[in-house]
Amino acid sequence: MAGVTHGDIVQITPDAVAASLARGDGGFGRNQRSYYDHPVLRGAHWRWEIIWYFYIGGLMSGSAILAAAADTFGAEGDEAVVRNGRWLALVGAAISPLLLIKDLGRPERFLNMTRILKLKSPMSVGVWSLLSFSGLSAIAVLEELRGRGRVPWLLGGLLPRGPRNLAHALAAAFTGSYTGVLISATAVPVWNSGRRQIPAIFVCSAVATACAAQAALLALRGGSARSINKLERIEFVASLTEGVLLVDYASSAGETGNALFGGETGQRLRANTLVGGIAVPALLNLASLFTKPSHAGKPNVVKTLIAAGLTLYGGYVLRKSLIEAGRASADDPRAALRQPE
Amino acid sequence: MIDDASPDMGFFTDVTLCIGCKACEVACKQWNQLPSDGYALSGNSYDNTGRLSATTWRHVDFVEQFDRINPAESRWVMMSDVCKHCTHAGCMEACPTGAIIRNEYGAVYVQPDICNGCGYCVPACPFGVIALEPDQGVAQKCTLCYDRMKDGIEPACAKACPTDSIQFGPVEQLKERARRRTEELLARNVPARLYGVDEDTSVGDLNAFFLITDRPEVFNLPPKPVLPSTYQPVAYLSGFLATAALAIVAMQAFRSR
Ligand code: SF4
Ligand code: SF4
């Protein structure tokens, strides 16, 4: 349990000595690059709970942003986007804290998170942002119900519509992007070398997966073709931006990026996120870009569902790969001992 | 009782004096009642522990440097590693509960009754020191023997060290002594340098610092530790810009007819 790992153990064998002499580094054991290849850093212990927390966090914040935007700027027919978005946000806001709590070493002490607000700690600001988001999502759904006469007794109009949407969207944007800051601002090389891209990638993926989920819901429940068209346009831009940022991340991280972009992790990320989750859905959605929403014909349910499924899966693989790459990177002494730029 | 008048206390660990007896490791385990880590043999010199962990707060590195061309140049370097009690501590900045504090002796201390085991301090330490202890579910590391210091006793490791390779005292005084020691060694052609003092890094000077005789990498010390929070501004900006851009896209899309 002491974290002893056996990398390339340096042992004094005749071969090792001969190799060392051949290198001309003065004999065996000089010019060591690390201490027996033991990890220098420690990775985050995060497992499936946090992968899903990142994923659902993105999905729910993207949904809330879309709902707020549709409520503010949308036309007739976009009501379903508002309604579904608010409900998705609330469901997400109900699940995420449970995942966070489950992940703690001492779950019963979750409320210690609210002892203080610490601006320097992304974990602290994140928890506060999540809690505000949950509250605002509950208000949004209550307003939704009140608007349809389901709960006439409500205090209603607690906040006027404009500020309410704005606050919900802002809390959502912060909740969806702080997780990117959370991992970027660590000593883990593969994460901090992506600090320029990861938070933006998370925001793009949040919006893209939310568009996909919403479009799928609309397609399944016979929703408006215009709304689907609009969602597909937004998804197109968001996921292409995500793709460009991922490529930029891969090229700027260099060797340090190997934990994420190399080997099996890299292959899985390229296949499921870059190609499957971004390029293919973008091609499928391409037509929507050239059709005005008012000219959108009957929604192609099968196409929409395929595109949505691929996007949603790609977003999941993105979170999973990033979290697992963080551990691999922390365990790699070469990455940790490389001079930072 | 809080004694604000106490100067910052710390360790000066000098590898040139370490004989690898591991008395510090044992004394730390005993005093702090830390459990055994098992009996695995690593095959790496006399070091079967490997590195610091939630249950090992002092750890002695055994660096073997055998020179086959000039055998007289061969050497063994031992270094007793410990939490650095950084001036700007990544772990403390990261902690969302405020469990990690700087105590009246300038030490970075985890309050075990407040920590909820979120584990965020772990990847935030630039030295890979702090770790989660699975049984208690909280983060653990060297306390600079807070309990002993309150009674005016020096930490267990420094007390046990037979060669004064580990020296405990007011940090400023230790730094002075360490600078003099470095000059002395350099005059005798020993390639000595201080690690964690007078260096220009974002973690600042280390209250537990080291005199080493090779590159820091040889002891698994990062050559230029970076305080993780320095990455925050650009990361927040990244998220903000993407949000602003997508907000405009969403507005345009929902407005289009
Ligand atoms: S060495 Fe790591 S655990 Fe120790 S004070 Fe510095 S950041 Fe915290
Ligand atoms: S694990 Fe404990 S000490 Fe570490 S950041 Fe979380 S609450 Fe703070």
Coordinates of C-alpha atoms in Angstrom, one line a residue, chain A:
Chain A
M1 CA 0.0 0.0 0.0
A2 CA 3.0 2.3 0.3
G3 CA 2.7 3.3 -3.3
V4 CA 5.9 1.4 -4.2
T5 CA 5.9 0.9 -8.0
H6 CA 8.6 -0.9 -9.9
G7 CA 9.3 1.0 -13.1
D8 CA 12.5 0.2 -14.9
I9 CA 14.3 -0.9 -11.8
V10 CA 18.0 0.1 -12.1
Q11 CA 19.9 -3.1 -11.2
I12 CA 23.6 -3.8 -11.3
T13 CA 23.7 -6.4 -13.9
P14 CA 26.8 -6.9 -16.2
D15 CA 24.6 -5.8 -19.1
A16 CA 23.6 -2.6 -17.4
V17 CA 27.2 -1.8 -16.5
A18 CA 28.3 -2.5 -20.0
A19 CA 25.6 -0.2 -21.4
S20 CA 26.5 2.5 -19.0
L21 CA 30.2 2.3 -19.9
A22 CA 29.2 2.4 -23.6
R23 CA 27.2 5.5 -23.0
G24 CA 30.4 7.0 -21.5
D25 CA 28.6 8.3 -18.5
G26 CA 31.3 7.3 -16.1
G27 CA 30.0 3.9 -15.2
F28 CA 26.8 2.5 -13.7
G29 CA 24.5 4.7 -11.8
R30 CA 25.7 8.2 -12.7
N31 CA 23.4 10.6 -14.6
Q32 CA 20.3 9.2 -13.0
R33 CA 17.2 10.8 -14.4
S34 CA 15.0 10.1 -11.4
Y35 CA 14.9 8.1 -8.2
Y36 CA 14.4 4.5 -9.4
D37 CA 11.6 5.8 -11.6
H38 CA 9.3 6.2 -8.7
P39 CA 6.4 8.6 -9.3
V40 CA 7.3 12.2 -8.3
L41 CA 3.7 13.4 -8.0
R42 CA 0.4 11.9 -6.8
G43 CA -2.6 11.7 -9.0
A44 CA -6.2 12.4 -8.0
H45 CA -7.9 9.2 -6.7
W46 CA -11.0 10.1 -8.7
R47 CA -12.8 7.2 -10.3
W48 CA -16.2 6.6 -12.0
E49 CA -18.1 9.0 -9.6
I50 CA -16.1 12.0 -10.8
I51 CA -16.0 10.9 -14.4
W52 CA -19.8 10.9 -14.3
Y53 CA -19.9 14.1 -12.2
F54 CA -17.9 15.9 -14.9
Y55 CA -20.1 14.4 -17.6
I56 CA -23.5 15.1 -16.0
G57 CA -22.2 18.5 -14.8
G58 CA -21.5 19.4 -18.5
L59 CA -24.8 18.0 -19.7
M60 CA -26.9 19.8 -17.1
S61 CA -25.1 23.2 -17.4
G62 CA -25.3 23.0 -21.2
S63 CA -29.1 22.3 -20.9
A64 CA -29.6 25.2 -18.6
I65 CA -27.7 27.5 -20.9
L66 CA -29.9 26.4 -23.9
A67 CA -33.1 26.8 -21.9
A68 CA -32.1 30.3 -20.8
A69 CA -31.1 31.3 -24.4
A70 CA -34.3 29.8 -25.9
D71 CA -36.5 31.5 -23.3
T72 CA -34.8 34.8 -24.0
F73 CA -34.3 34.8 -27.7
G74 CA -36.4 31.9 -29.0
A75 CA -39.4 32.0 -31.2
E76 CA -42.7 30.2 -30.9
G77 CA -42.1 26.5 -30.9
D78 CA -38.9 26.7 -28.8
E79 CA -40.9 26.2 -25.6
A80 CA -40.0 22.5 -25.5
V81 CA -36.3 23.4 -25.5
V82 CA -36.9 25.6 -22.5
R83 CA -38.9 23.0 -20.7
N84 CA -36.7 20.1 -21.4
G85 CA -33.6 22.1 -20.6
R86 CA -34.8 23.1 -17.2
W87 CA -35.8 19.6 -16.3
L88 CA -32.5 18.2 -17.5
A89 CA -30.7 20.8 -15.4
L90 CA -32.7 19.9 -12.4
V91 CA -32.2 16.2 -12.7
G92 CA -28.5 16.8 -13.2
A93 CA -28.4 19.1 -10.2
A94 CA -30.0 16.4 -8.1
I95 CA -27.5 13.7 -9.2
S96 CA -24.2 15.6 -9.2
P97 CA -24.0 16.4 -5.5
L98 CA -24.7 12.7 -4.7
L99 CA -21.8 11.7 -7.0
L100 CA -19.5 14.2 -5.3
I101 CA -20.5 13.0 -1.9
K102 CA -20.0 9.4 -2.8
D103 CA -16.5 10.1 -3.9
L104 CA -15.4 11.7 -0.6
G105 CA -13.2 9.8 1.9
R106 CA -15.6 10.9 4.6
P107 CA -19.0 11.4 2.9
E108 CA -20.7 12.4 6.2
R109 CA -18.5 15.5 6.3
F110 CA -19.7 16.9 2.9
L111 CA -21.0 20.0 4.5
N112 CA -17.5 20.9 5.7
M113 CA -17.2 22.1 2.1
T114 CA -19.5 25.0 3.0
R115 CA -17.6 26.1 6.1
I116 CA -15.8 28.6 3.9
L117 CA -15.7 30.1 0.5
K118 CA -12.2 30.1 -0.8
L119 CA -11.7 31.9 -4.1
K120 CA -8.2 30.4 -4.5
S121 CA -9.6 26.9 -4.5
P122 CA -11.5 25.8 -7.6
M123 CA -13.0 22.9 -5.5
S124 CA -14.5 25.4 -3.1
V125 CA -15.8 27.9 -5.7
G126 CA -17.1 24.9 -7.7
V127 CA -19.1 23.5 -4.8
W128 CA -20.7 26.9 -4.1
S129 CA -21.4 27.3 -7.8
L130 CA -23.0 23.8 -7.9
L131 CA -25.2 24.6 -5.0
S132 CA -26.3 27.9 -6.5
F133 CA -26.9 26.1 -9.8
S134 CA -29.1 23.6 -8.0
G135 CA -31.2 26.3 -6.3
L136 CA -31.6 28.2 -9.6
S137 CA -32.5 25.0 -11.4
A138 CA -35.2 24.3 -8.8
I139 CA -36.6 27.8 -9.2
A140 CA -36.6 27.5 -13.0
V141 CA -38.6 24.3 -12.9
L142 CA -41.0 25.7 -10.4
E143 CA -41.6 28.7 -12.7
E144 CA -42.0 26.3 -15.6
L145 CA -44.8 24.5 -13.7
R146 CA -46.3 27.7 -12.5
G147 CA -46.3 29.0 -16.1
R148 CA -48.4 26.1 -17.1
G149 CA -50.8 26.5 -14.2
R150 CA -49.6 23.4 -12.4
V151 CA -48.6 25.1 -9.2
P152 CA -50.7 28.2 -8.9
W153 CA -50.0 28.6 -5.2
L154 CA -46.3 29.4 -5.8
L155 CA -44.8 32.6 -4.8
G156 CA -44.0 32.9 -8.5
G157 CA -42.1 35.7 -10.1
L158 CA -39.6 35.5 -7.2
L159 CA -37.2 36.8 -9.7
P160 CA -38.2 38.6 -12.9
R161 CA -37.7 36.4 -16.0
G162 CA -34.7 38.2 -17.5
P163 CA -32.4 38.2 -14.4
R164 CA -33.6 34.7 -13.6
N165 CA -32.5 33.3 -16.9
L166 CA -29.3 35.3 -16.8
A167 CA -28.4 34.0 -13.3
H168 CA -29.3 30.4 -14.2
A169 CA -27.1 30.6 -17.4
L170 CA -24.2 32.2 -15.5
A171 CA -24.3 29.6 -12.7
A172 CA -24.5 26.9 -15.4
A173 CA -21.6 28.3 -17.4
F174 CA -19.5 28.4 -14.2
T175 CA -20.5 25.0 -13.1
G176 CA -19.7 23.6 -16.5
S177 CA -16.3 25.2 -16.8
Y178 CA -14.8 25.2 -13.3
T179 CA -14.1 21.5 -13.6
G180 CA -11.7 22.4 -16.4
V181 CA -10.0 24.8 -14.1
L182 CA -10.1 22.3 -11.3
I183 CA -7.9 19.8 -13.2
S184 CA -5.8 22.4 -15.0
A185 CA -4.7 24.1 -11.8
T186 CA -2.9 21.0 -10.4
A187 CA 0.7 19.8 -10.5
V188 CA -0.4 16.9 -12.9
P189 CA 1.6 17.6 -16.0
V190 CA -0.8 16.5 -18.7
W191 CA -3.6 18.5 -17.0
N192 CA -1.7 21.8 -16.4
S193 CA -0.2 21.7 -19.9
G194 CA -3.8 21.9 -21.2
R195 CA -4.8 24.9 -19.1
R196 CA -5.4 27.1 -22.1
Q197 CA -7.7 24.5 -23.7
I198 CA -9.4 22.2 -21.1
P199 CA -11.9 24.7 -19.6
A200 CA -13.0 25.8 -23.1
I201 CA -13.2 22.2 -24.2
F202 CA -15.4 21.4 -21.3
V203 CA -17.7 24.3 -22.1
C204 CA -18.0 23.3 -25.7
S205 CA -18.6 19.7 -24.9
A206 CA -21.2 20.7 -22.3
V207 CA -23.1 22.7 -24.9
A208 CA -22.7 20.1 -27.6
T209 CA -23.9 17.2 -25.5
A210 CA -26.8 19.2 -24.2
C211 CA -27.8 20.1 -27.8
A212 CA -27.6 16.4 -28.7
A213 CA -29.7 15.3 -25.7
Q214 CA -32.3 18.0 -26.4
A215 CA -32.4 17.3 -30.1
A216 CA -32.9 13.6 -29.3
L217 CA -35.7 14.3 -26.9
L218 CA -37.5 16.6 -29.4
A219 CA -37.1 14.0 -32.2
L220 CA -38.4 11.2 -30.0
R221 CA -41.4 13.2 -28.8
G222 CA -42.4 14.7 -32.1
G223 CA -41.0 18.2 -31.3
S224 CA -40.6 21.1 -33.6
A225 CA -38.3 20.6 -36.6
R226 CA -37.3 24.3 -36.3
S227 CA -36.0 23.8 -32.8
I228 CA -34.1 20.7 -33.8
N229 CA -32.5 22.7 -36.6
K230 CA -31.4 25.4 -34.2
L231 CA -30.0 23.0 -31.8
E232 CA -28.0 21.3 -34.5
R233 CA -26.6 24.6 -35.6
I234 CA -25.3 25.3 -32.1
E235 CA -24.0 21.8 -31.7
F236 CA -22.1 22.1 -35.0
V237 CA -20.2 25.2 -33.9
A238 CA -19.7 24.0 -30.3
S239 CA -18.3 20.6 -31.2
L240 CA -16.1 21.8 -34.0
T241 CA -14.6 24.4 -31.7
E242 CA -14.1 21.5 -29.2
G243 CA -12.3 19.5 -31.9
V244 CA -10.0 22.4 -32.9
L245 CA -9.1 23.0 -29.2
L246 CA -8.4 19.3 -28.7
V247 CA -6.0 19.3 -31.7
D248 CA -4.4 22.4 -30.4
Y249 CA -4.0 20.9 -26.9
A250 CA -2.4 17.8 -28.4
S251 CA 0.1 19.8 -30.4
S252 CA 1.0 22.3 -27.7
A253 CA 1.4 19.7 -24.9
G254 CA 4.1 17.8 -26.8
E255 CA 5.6 14.8 -25.0
T256 CA 3.7 15.7 -21.8
G257 CA 0.5 15.1 -23.7
N258 CA 1.4 11.4 -24.3
A259 CA -0.6 10.3 -21.3
L260 CA -3.8 11.6 -23.0
F261 CA -3.0 11.5 -26.7
G262 CA -0.7 8.6 -26.9
G263 CA -1.2 4.8 -26.6
E264 CA -4.6 3.3 -26.1
T265 CA -6.0 6.3 -24.3
G266 CA -5.2 8.4 -27.3
Q267 CA -6.6 5.9 -29.8
R268 CA -9.9 5.7 -27.8
L269 CA -10.1 9.5 -27.6
R270 CA -9.4 9.9 -31.3
A271 CA -11.9 7.3 -32.3
N272 CA -14.8 8.0 -30.0
T273 CA -14.4 11.8 -29.3
L274 CA -12.6 13.4 -32.3
V275 CA -14.0 11.2 -35.0
G276 CA -17.1 9.5 -33.6
G277 CA -18.2 12.3 -31.2
I278 CA -17.3 15.4 -33.2
A279 CA -16.6 14.8 -36.9
V280 CA -19.3 12.3 -37.8
P281 CA -22.1 14.2 -36.0
A282 CA -20.9 17.4 -37.6
L283 CA -21.2 15.9 -41.0
L284 CA -24.7 14.6 -40.1
N285 CA -25.7 18.1 -38.9
L286 CA -24.1 19.9 -41.8
A287 CA -27.4 20.1 -43.7
S288 CA -29.0 22.1 -40.9
L289 CA -26.4 24.9 -41.4
F290 CA -27.7 25.5 -44.9
T291 CA -31.4 25.2 -44.1
K292 CA -33.3 28.1 -42.5
P293 CA -35.1 26.9 -39.4
S294 CA -38.4 28.0 -41.0
H295 CA -37.6 25.7 -44.0
A296 CA -36.7 22.7 -41.9
G297 CA -38.8 19.8 -43.1
K298 CA -40.0 16.9 -41.0
P299 CA -37.2 15.9 -38.6
N300 CA -35.2 12.9 -39.6
V301 CA -35.6 11.0 -36.4
V302 CA -33.0 8.3 -37.1
K303 CA -30.3 10.7 -38.2
T304 CA -30.9 12.9 -35.2
L305 CA -30.7 10.0 -32.8
I306 CA -27.5 8.6 -34.3
A307 CA -25.8 12.0 -34.2
A308 CA -27.0 12.6 -30.7
G309 CA -25.9 9.2 -29.5
L310 CA -22.4 9.6 -31.0
T311 CA -22.0 13.1 -29.5
L312 CA -23.1 12.0 -26.1
Y313 CA -20.8 9.0 -26.1
G314 CA -17.9 11.2 -27.3
G315 CA -18.4 13.6 -24.4
Y316 CA -18.3 10.7 -21.9
V317 CA -15.1 9.3 -23.4
L318 CA -13.5 12.8 -23.2
R319 CA -14.1 13.0 -19.4
K320 CA -13.0 9.4 -18.8
S321 CA -9.8 9.8 -20.9
L322 CA -8.9 13.1 -19.1
I323 CA -9.3 11.7 -15.7
E324 CA -7.4 8.4 -16.4
A325 CA -4.7 10.3 -18.2
G326 CA -4.2 12.5 -15.1
R327 CA -3.3 9.4 -13.1
A328 CA -0.9 8.1 -15.7
S329 CA 0.8 11.4 -16.0
A330 CA 1.2 11.9 -12.3
D331 CA 2.8 8.4 -12.2
D332 CA 5.3 9.2 -14.9
P333 CA 8.4 10.7 -13.3
R334 CA 9.8 11.9 -16.6
A335 CA 6.8 14.1 -17.2
A336 CA 7.0 15.5 -13.7
L337 CA 10.7 16.2 -13.8
R338 CA 10.6 17.9 -17.2
Q339 CA 11.3 21.6 -16.8
P340 CA 8.0 23.6 -17.1
E341 CA 7.8 26.1 -19.9

